[in-house]
Structure formats: C-alpha cells, structure tokens
Amino acid sequence: MGASKTVASRRHALLTGAAPEVRWEAQQAAQGASTFSVVLPLYNEEENIETLYRRLTAVMEGLGEPYEIIFVDDGSVDSSAEQVRVLHEGDTRVKLVRLARNFGHQAAISAGLDVACGQAVIIIDADLQDPPEVLPEFVATWREGYEVVYAIRQKRKEDALKRAAYYTFYRLLKRLAAIDIPLDSGDFCVMDRRVVDVLTAMPERNRFVRGIRAWVGFRQIGIPCERDCRQAGTPKYNLRKLMRLATDGLVSFSYIPLRLASLFGFVISAVAFALALWTIYEKLIHPDYIAGLTTIVVAVSLLGGIQLITLGIIGEYIGRIFDEVKQRPLYTVREVLGFDEQ
Ligand code: UDP
Ligand code: MG
C-alpha cells in the first residue's frame, strides 16, 4: 500500500468515525513515518502556541529522529487553530486535528492517539505546565525498554485549594481503585506504540486516560518532574470539569462506592435491631410507655437521606453504563490538516 493511500484511508477512517478496528488497521499501515508523535490538546491556548512550538521544536530536533507534532484543537473559539495552520505552512511536521466542538481534554487526547503513528507517543499539555525540556530523559528511559514513562508531579505551583483537592483525590483513588494508579501522575508521558495500540482499541467512553494507561500494564515507570505555572491564559478546567474527571476516575476504577450501600444497610439494620430490643424492654418495664415522635422523625429522615445518597451513587454507575451502550463516538472531527504530505 502506498503511503498516500494509507494516509488517505486513515484520514477517511477518522472523518467518518470508523470502527476502532478499521482505524487501527489504517494506523498500523501508516506507521514508520515518524519515530515520535507529540500529542497536544488545545482549548483556547492562543497565547501559548508560539512559545510551545519553539521550545518543543528545540527539544525534538535535539532527539535527531523524525517526529510529528499533532495539535488537537478541542473546539477553541480563539485563534488557536489559525495559529497552528500558520505553523503548518512553515513546518509540515505540524499537524492539526480540529474537533467539531469542545469534547474535553480526555477526548482530545484520545483523538490525538488515534491519528498518531510514531513508535513512541508523547502526551503533553499545551499550557507549558509540563516542561518539554525533560523529554530527552523520558525518551532515554523509553529506549531502555519501559513502555510507559510518566511524570510524577513533585511540586504544584497552583493555589492551595487546588493542590489540596488534587492531593485528596489521588489518595482517595489510591485507596478505592481496584488497580494501582500511581499517586500524582498526570497525563504527561511517553508511551510505546504497543500501549497506544491497546489504548486506541479500547472502546471505553468515559476516559480517564491516566487510569486506563495504568490498567494496560507493561513496564511503567514514573519520573519526578516539577510542574510549572501555566505560561499564559487561564486554566481551561473549571470546577465542574474537574469534578467530572474525578468521578470518572473513581467510578471507572472502583466498585467500593456501590458497596457503601450494603454497608449502610448493615449498620442501619444493627441500630434498628438494638432500638427494637430497647423498645420492647421499655414496654415490659413501663406498661404505659409510648415511643417518642422524635425517634420516628429521626429514623425516617436518616433512612430517607441514606437511600437518596445510595440512589445517587447507583445513578453515577448507571449513567456511565448508558454512555457506554449508546456507543457514540468519543469525538467528531471537523477538519484535519497535514496528514497527507508525508
Ligand atoms: N484542554 C482541552 N479541552 C478542555 C480543557 C482543557 O483540550 O476542555 C487542554 C488545555 O488546552 C491544556 C490541557 O488540556 O492543554 C490541560 O488543561 P488545563 O491547563 O486547563 O488543566 P490543568 O493544568 O489546570 O489541570
Ligand atoms: Mg494546565
């Protein structure tokens, strides 16, 4: 199969939202053009693209092997896509996948992984919080035979509240998750082709990339890495998106919240049993004993509360089951640029 045909079919597969197997085959055929693929999710990052491109190119040139830089524009409403287009005109290694709307960071990463054809795929944030300068060390570790080399955030230069939230989330996840998801690991990583192939073939819709990346196994290693401040612009994750990501992480990797329901059940039953014994005793001792209204109100509202919480937890799981059975694609693509010049 000729290179152009391969790329055309890959592009076609992407644009038509083809089944994962088709995309996978097309991707397999397109491999070998680049050693490295850098995947960058972008959402209104116009102030950062210039510096990002400059710093990243300097590092990638230093590695001395063919590479591609894939910008995934996640429905930006600023000039991000136009800037990438300009970069592409001067450097055909720069490519663009433009999603049809804002699908979120994790979906944007998945889109990038779907089109990347390098032997190693690098995922990095576009706001320069993850310094590209550490990549040579990551790549050297990948060459030693590790299939996943991820960053462990040493110091977060973010405000105290956010740091506390992240800290608690990762520890809670560690406690609850059925698999070992490394503490404080982010999406910043280098992954071998074998791992990327497994990830892109996975049909899961609620994607918590650092979780499924840990789930696939292979040899993984974390490298401590300081997390900088955002170079420019405001964080694109608002509280709602962060909470969504956190619940995705917890619910996709743990059944323990569901088991809480049974735990509540047992505890309440035990208390109720004790109360019943006590009431009978009182009744026997004082024949004119009438159980208090307070007891009834407390019991009813406590039970009502617990039942609603439990329903909510079950709802989190059912909502995700619903997402999975609908089988909608993870994202839709409006435009791709640069995938036919190789
Ligand atoms: N991002 C995205 N889609 C979104 C939100 C964020 O593609 O809906 C990108 C964003 O442009 C950045 C990366 O994901 O490159 C991380 O986002 P951000 O810096 O806001 O997250 P934080 O560092 O605060 O976790
Ligand atoms: Mg950031």
Coordinates of C-alpha atoms and ligand atoms in Angstrom, one line a residue:
M1 CA 0.0 0.0 0.0
G2 CA 1.4 3.4 -1.0
A3 CA 2.0 6.0 1.7
S4 CA -0.5 8.5 0.3
K5 CA -3.2 5.9 0.0
T6 CA -2.6 4.8 3.6
V7 CA -2.8 8.3 4.9
A8 CA -5.9 9.0 2.9
S9 CA -7.6 5.9 4.3
R10 CA -6.5 6.8 7.8
R11 CA -8.0 10.3 7.3
H12 CA -11.1 8.9 5.9
A13 CA -11.5 6.5 8.8
L14 CA -11.1 9.4 11.2
L15 CA -13.5 11.7 9.5
T16 CA -16.2 9.0 9.1
G17 CA -15.8 7.9 12.7
A18 CA -15.0 4.4 11.5
A19 CA -15.0 1.4 13.9
P20 CA -11.8 1.1 16.0
E21 CA -10.6 -2.0 14.1
V22 CA -10.6 -0.1 10.8
R23 CA -8.8 2.9 12.4
W24 CA -6.4 0.5 13.9
E25 CA -5.6 -1.2 10.6
A26 CA -5.2 2.1 8.8
Q27 CA -2.9 3.3 11.6
Q28 CA -0.8 0.2 11.5
A29 CA -0.2 0.6 7.8
A30 CA 0.8 4.3 8.3
Q31 CA 3.5 3.5 10.9
G32 CA 7.1 4.1 10.5
A33 CA 7.0 7.6 9.1
S34 CA 7.9 9.2 12.4
T35 CA 9.7 7.9 15.4
F36 CA 7.9 10.3 17.7
S37 CA 4.4 11.7 17.8
V38 CA 3.7 14.6 20.1
V39 CA 0.0 15.0 21.0
L40 CA -1.1 18.4 22.3
P41 CA -4.7 19.0 23.4
L42 CA -5.6 22.7 22.8
Y43 CA -8.5 24.6 24.1
N44 CA -8.2 28.4 23.7
E45 CA -4.4 28.4 24.1
E46 CA -3.6 31.2 21.6
E47 CA -1.1 32.9 24.0
N48 CA 0.9 29.7 24.4
I49 CA 1.2 28.2 20.9
E50 CA 4.2 30.2 19.8
T51 CA 6.4 29.6 22.8
L52 CA 5.2 26.0 23.0
Y53 CA 6.2 25.3 19.4
R54 CA 9.6 27.0 19.8
R55 CA 10.5 25.1 23.0
L56 CA 9.1 21.8 21.8
T57 CA 10.8 22.0 18.4
A58 CA 14.2 22.8 20.0
V59 CA 13.8 19.6 22.2
M60 CA 12.5 17.4 19.4
E61 CA 15.3 18.5 17.0
G62 CA 17.8 17.5 19.6
L63 CA 16.5 14.0 19.6
G64 CA 17.6 13.7 16.0
E65 CA 14.8 11.5 14.7
P66 CA 11.7 12.1 12.6
Y67 CA 8.8 13.4 14.5
E68 CA 5.3 14.9 14.1
I69 CA 3.5 17.4 16.3
I70 CA -0.2 16.8 16.4
F71 CA -2.3 19.7 17.8
V72 CA -5.8 18.6 18.7
D73 CA -7.9 21.6 18.8
D74 CA -10.8 20.9 21.2
G75 CA -13.3 23.4 19.8
S76 CA -11.3 26.5 20.6
V77 CA -13.1 29.8 20.0
D78 CA -9.9 31.9 19.8
S79 CA -7.2 31.9 17.1
S80 CA -5.5 28.6 18.2
A81 CA -6.5 26.7 15.1
E82 CA -5.4 29.5 12.8
Q83 CA -2.0 29.7 14.5
V84 CA -1.5 26.0 14.0
R85 CA -2.4 26.4 10.4
V86 CA 0.3 29.1 10.0
L87 CA 2.9 26.9 11.8
H88 CA 1.9 24.0 9.5
E89 CA 2.7 26.2 6.5
G90 CA 6.2 26.7 7.7
D91 CA 6.7 23.2 9.0
T92 CA 4.8 20.2 7.6
R93 CA 5.6 18.1 10.7
V94 CA 3.0 20.2 12.4
K95 CA -0.5 18.7 12.0
L96 CA -3.9 19.6 13.2
V97 CA -7.0 17.7 14.1
R98 CA -9.9 20.0 14.7
L99 CA -12.7 18.6 16.7
A100 CA -16.2 19.7 15.9
R101 CA -16.8 21.1 19.3
N102 CA -15.4 21.1 22.8
F103 CA -15.3 17.4 23.8
G104 CA -12.9 17.8 26.8
H105 CA -9.3 17.2 27.5
Q106 CA -9.5 13.4 27.7
A107 CA -11.4 13.0 24.4
A108 CA -8.9 15.4 22.7
I109 CA -6.0 13.2 23.9
S110 CA -7.9 10.1 22.6
A111 CA -8.3 11.8 19.2
G112 CA -4.6 12.5 19.1
L113 CA -3.7 8.9 20.0
D114 CA -6.0 7.7 17.2
V115 CA -4.1 9.6 14.5
A116 CA -0.5 9.4 15.9
C117 CA 1.7 7.0 14.0
G118 CA 5.0 7.3 15.9
Q119 CA 6.9 4.5 17.6
A120 CA 6.6 6.5 20.8
V121 CA 3.8 8.9 21.5
I122 CA 4.3 11.8 23.8
I123 CA 1.3 13.5 25.5
I124 CA 1.9 17.0 26.8
D125 CA -0.3 19.9 27.9
A126 CA -0.3 23.0 25.7
D127 CA 0.0 25.4 28.6
L128 CA 3.7 24.6 29.2
Q129 CA 3.0 23.4 32.7
D130 CA 4.8 20.3 31.7
P131 CA 8.3 21.4 30.6
P132 CA 9.3 19.8 27.2
E133 CA 12.9 20.0 28.3
V134 CA 12.6 16.8 30.3
L135 CA 11.6 14.8 27.3
P136 CA 15.1 13.6 26.4
E137 CA 15.2 11.9 29.8
F138 CA 11.8 10.4 29.2
V139 CA 12.8 9.2 25.8
A140 CA 16.0 7.7 27.1
T141 CA 14.0 5.7 29.7
W142 CA 11.6 4.5 26.9
R143 CA 14.7 3.3 25.0
E144 CA 15.7 1.3 28.0
G145 CA 12.6 -0.7 27.4
Y146 CA 9.9 0.9 29.5
E147 CA 6.6 1.1 27.6
V148 CA 5.1 3.9 29.7
V149 CA 7.2 6.7 31.2
Y150 CA 5.0 9.1 33.0
A151 CA 5.7 12.3 35.1
I152 CA 5.1 12.4 38.8
R153 CA 4.3 15.9 39.8
Q154 CA 6.7 17.0 42.5
K155 CA 5.6 20.5 43.3
R156 CA 2.5 22.0 42.0
K157 CA 2.7 25.7 41.6
E158 CA -1.0 26.2 41.9
D159 CA -3.2 27.7 44.6
A160 CA -3.5 25.9 47.9
L161 CA -7.2 24.9 47.4
K162 CA -6.5 23.2 44.1
R163 CA -3.4 21.5 45.5
A164 CA -5.4 20.2 48.5
A165 CA -8.1 18.9 46.1
Y166 CA -5.6 17.1 43.9
Y167 CA -3.9 15.7 46.9
T168 CA -7.1 14.3 48.4
F169 CA -8.3 12.9 45.1
Y170 CA -5.2 10.9 44.3
R171 CA -5.1 9.5 47.8
L172 CA -8.8 8.6 47.7
L173 CA -8.3 7.0 44.3
K174 CA -5.3 5.0 45.5
R175 CA -7.5 3.7 48.4
L176 CA -10.5 2.9 46.3
A177 CA -9.3 1.8 42.9
A178 CA -9.0 -1.9 42.0
I179 CA -5.8 -1.2 40.2
D180 CA -2.7 0.6 41.2
I181 CA -2.9 4.1 39.8
P182 CA 0.3 5.9 40.6
L183 CA 0.0 8.8 43.0
D184 CA 0.2 12.3 41.5
S185 CA 0.7 11.0 37.9
G186 CA -0.6 13.2 35.2
D187 CA -1.3 12.7 31.5
F188 CA 2.2 13.9 30.6
C189 CA 4.0 10.8 29.4
V190 CA 5.8 8.9 26.7
M191 CA 4.1 5.7 25.6
D192 CA 5.3 2.9 23.4
R193 CA 3.4 2.0 20.2
R194 CA 2.2 -1.2 21.8
V195 CA 0.5 0.6 24.7
V196 CA -1.0 3.2 22.3
D197 CA -2.5 0.4 20.2
V198 CA -4.1 -1.2 23.2
L199 CA -5.5 2.2 24.4
T200 CA -6.9 3.2 21.0
A201 CA -8.5 -0.2 20.6
M202 CA -10.3 0.1 24.0
P203 CA -13.9 1.0 23.5
E204 CA -14.5 2.8 26.8
R205 CA -16.3 6.2 26.5
N206 CA -15.7 7.6 30.0
R207 CA -12.0 8.0 29.5
F208 CA -9.7 8.7 32.4
V209 CA -6.5 8.3 30.4
R210 CA -4.0 8.0 33.3
G211 CA -6.2 5.3 34.8
I212 CA -6.6 3.1 31.6
R213 CA -2.9 3.7 30.9
A214 CA -2.1 2.2 34.3
W215 CA -4.6 -0.6 33.7
V216 CA -3.0 -1.9 30.5
G217 CA 0.1 -3.0 32.3
F218 CA 3.5 -3.4 30.6
R219 CA 6.6 -1.9 32.2
Q220 CA 5.8 1.5 33.6
I221 CA 7.9 4.0 35.4
G222 CA 7.3 7.4 36.9
I223 CA 9.9 10.2 36.7
P224 CA 9.7 13.1 39.2
C225 CA 9.1 16.3 37.4
E226 CA 8.3 19.8 38.6
R227 CA 5.1 21.2 37.4
D228 CA 5.4 24.9 36.3
C229 CA 2.8 27.5 36.4
R230 CA 0.7 28.0 33.3
Q231 CA 2.6 30.1 30.8
A232 CA -0.3 32.3 29.9
G233 CA -4.1 32.2 29.9
T234 CA -6.5 30.8 32.4
P235 CA -7.0 27.2 33.3
K236 CA -9.4 25.5 31.0
Y237 CA -10.6 23.0 33.5
N238 CA -13.3 24.6 35.6
L239 CA -14.6 23.1 38.8
R240 CA -17.4 21.2 37.0
K241 CA -14.9 19.6 34.5
L242 CA -12.5 18.7 37.3
M243 CA -15.3 17.1 39.4
R244 CA -16.4 15.2 36.3
L245 CA -12.9 13.9 35.8
A246 CA -12.5 12.9 39.4
T247 CA -15.8 11.0 39.5
D248 CA -14.9 9.3 36.2
G249 CA -11.6 8.2 37.8
L250 CA -13.3 6.9 40.9
V251 CA -16.3 5.3 39.3
S252 CA -14.4 3.7 36.4
F253 CA -11.9 2.1 38.6
S254 CA -13.8 1.1 41.8
Y255 CA -16.9 -0.7 42.9
I256 CA -16.4 0.4 46.5
P257 CA -18.9 3.3 46.3
L258 CA -21.6 0.7 45.4
R259 CA -20.6 -1.4 48.3
L260 CA -21.2 1.5 50.6
A261 CA -24.9 0.9 50.1
S262 CA -24.7 -2.6 51.7
L263 CA -22.5 -1.2 54.4
F264 CA -25.1 1.5 55.2
G265 CA -27.8 -1.2 55.2
F266 CA -25.9 -3.4 57.7
V267 CA -25.2 -0.5 60.1
I268 CA -28.8 0.8 60.0
S269 CA -30.2 -2.7 60.5
A270 CA -28.0 -3.2 63.5
V271 CA -29.1 0.1 65.1
A272 CA -32.7 -0.6 64.3
F273 CA -32.4 -4.1 65.9
A274 CA -30.9 -2.6 69.1
L275 CA -33.7 0.1 69.2
A276 CA -36.3 -2.6 68.8
L277 CA -34.9 -4.6 71.8
W278 CA -34.8 -1.4 73.8
T279 CA -38.4 -0.5 73.0
I280 CA -39.6 -4.0 74.0
Y281 CA -37.7 -3.8 77.2
E282 CA -39.2 -0.3 78.0
K283 CA -42.7 -1.6 77.1
L284 CA -42.3 -4.5 79.6
I285 CA -41.0 -2.4 82.4
H286 CA -43.4 0.5 82.0
P287 CA -46.7 -0.7 80.5
D288 CA -47.8 2.8 79.7
Y289 CA -44.7 3.6 77.6
I290 CA -45.2 5.3 74.3
A291 CA -42.3 5.5 71.8
G292 CA -41.3 9.1 71.1
L293 CA -42.2 11.1 68.0
T294 CA -38.6 12.3 67.7
T295 CA -37.3 8.7 67.3
I296 CA -39.7 8.2 64.4
V297 CA -38.8 11.5 62.7
V298 CA -35.0 10.8 63.1
A299 CA -35.3 7.3 61.8
V300 CA -37.4 8.2 58.8
S301 CA -35.2 11.2 57.7
L302 CA -32.0 9.3 58.3
L303 CA -33.2 6.4 56.2
G304 CA -34.5 8.7 53.5
G305 CA -31.2 10.5 53.3
I306 CA -29.2 7.3 53.1
Q307 CA -31.5 5.9 50.4
L308 CA -31.1 9.0 48.3
I309 CA -27.3 9.0 48.6
T310 CA -27.3 5.4 47.6
L311 CA -29.5 6.0 44.6
G312 CA -27.2 8.8 43.6
I313 CA -24.2 6.5 43.7
I314 CA -26.0 3.9 41.7
G315 CA -27.1 6.6 39.3
E316 CA -23.4 7.5 38.7
Y317 CA -22.8 4.0 37.5
I318 CA -26.0 3.7 35.5
G319 CA -25.3 7.0 33.7
R320 CA -21.9 5.6 32.7
I321 CA -23.5 2.3 31.5
F322 CA -25.9 4.4 29.5
D323 CA -23.0 6.3 27.9
E324 CA -21.3 3.0 27.0
V325 CA -24.3 1.4 25.4
K326 CA -25.2 4.4 23.3
Q327 CA -21.9 3.7 21.5
R328 CA -21.5 7.3 20.3
P329 CA -18.0 8.1 19.0
L330 CA -15.7 9.8 21.6
Y331 CA -15.5 12.9 19.4
T332 CA -16.4 14.2 16.0
V333 CA -13.8 15.8 13.6
R334 CA -14.4 19.0 11.7
E335 CA -11.1 19.1 9.8
V336 CA -7.7 17.5 9.7
L337 CA -4.6 19.2 8.3
G338 CA -1.2 17.9 7.4
F339 CA -1.8 14.1 7.3
D340 CA -1.3 13.8 3.6
E341 CA 2.1 15.5 3.0
Q342 CA 4.3 12.7 4.2
Ligands
UDP1 N1 -8.0 21.2 27.4 C1 -8.7 20.7 26.4 N2 -10.1 20.7 26.5 C2 -10.7 21.1 27.6 C3 -10.0 21.6 28.7 C4 -8.6 21.7 28.6 O1 -8.2 20.3 25.4 O2 -12.0 21.1 27.6 C5 -6.5 21.3 27.3 C6 -5.9 22.6 27.6 O3 -5.8 23.4 26.5 C7 -4.5 22.2 28.1 C8 -4.8 20.9 28.8 O4 -6.0 20.4 28.3 O5 -3.6 22.0 27.1 C9 -4.8 21.0 30.3 O6 -5.8 22.0 30.7 P1 -5.6 23.0 31.9 O7 -4.2 23.5 31.9 O8 -6.7 23.9 31.9 O9 -5.8 22.0 33.1 P2 -4.9 21.9 34.5 O10 -3.5 22.1 34.1 O11 -5.5 23.1 35.2 O12 -5.3 20.6 35.1
MG2 MG -2.6 23.4 33.0

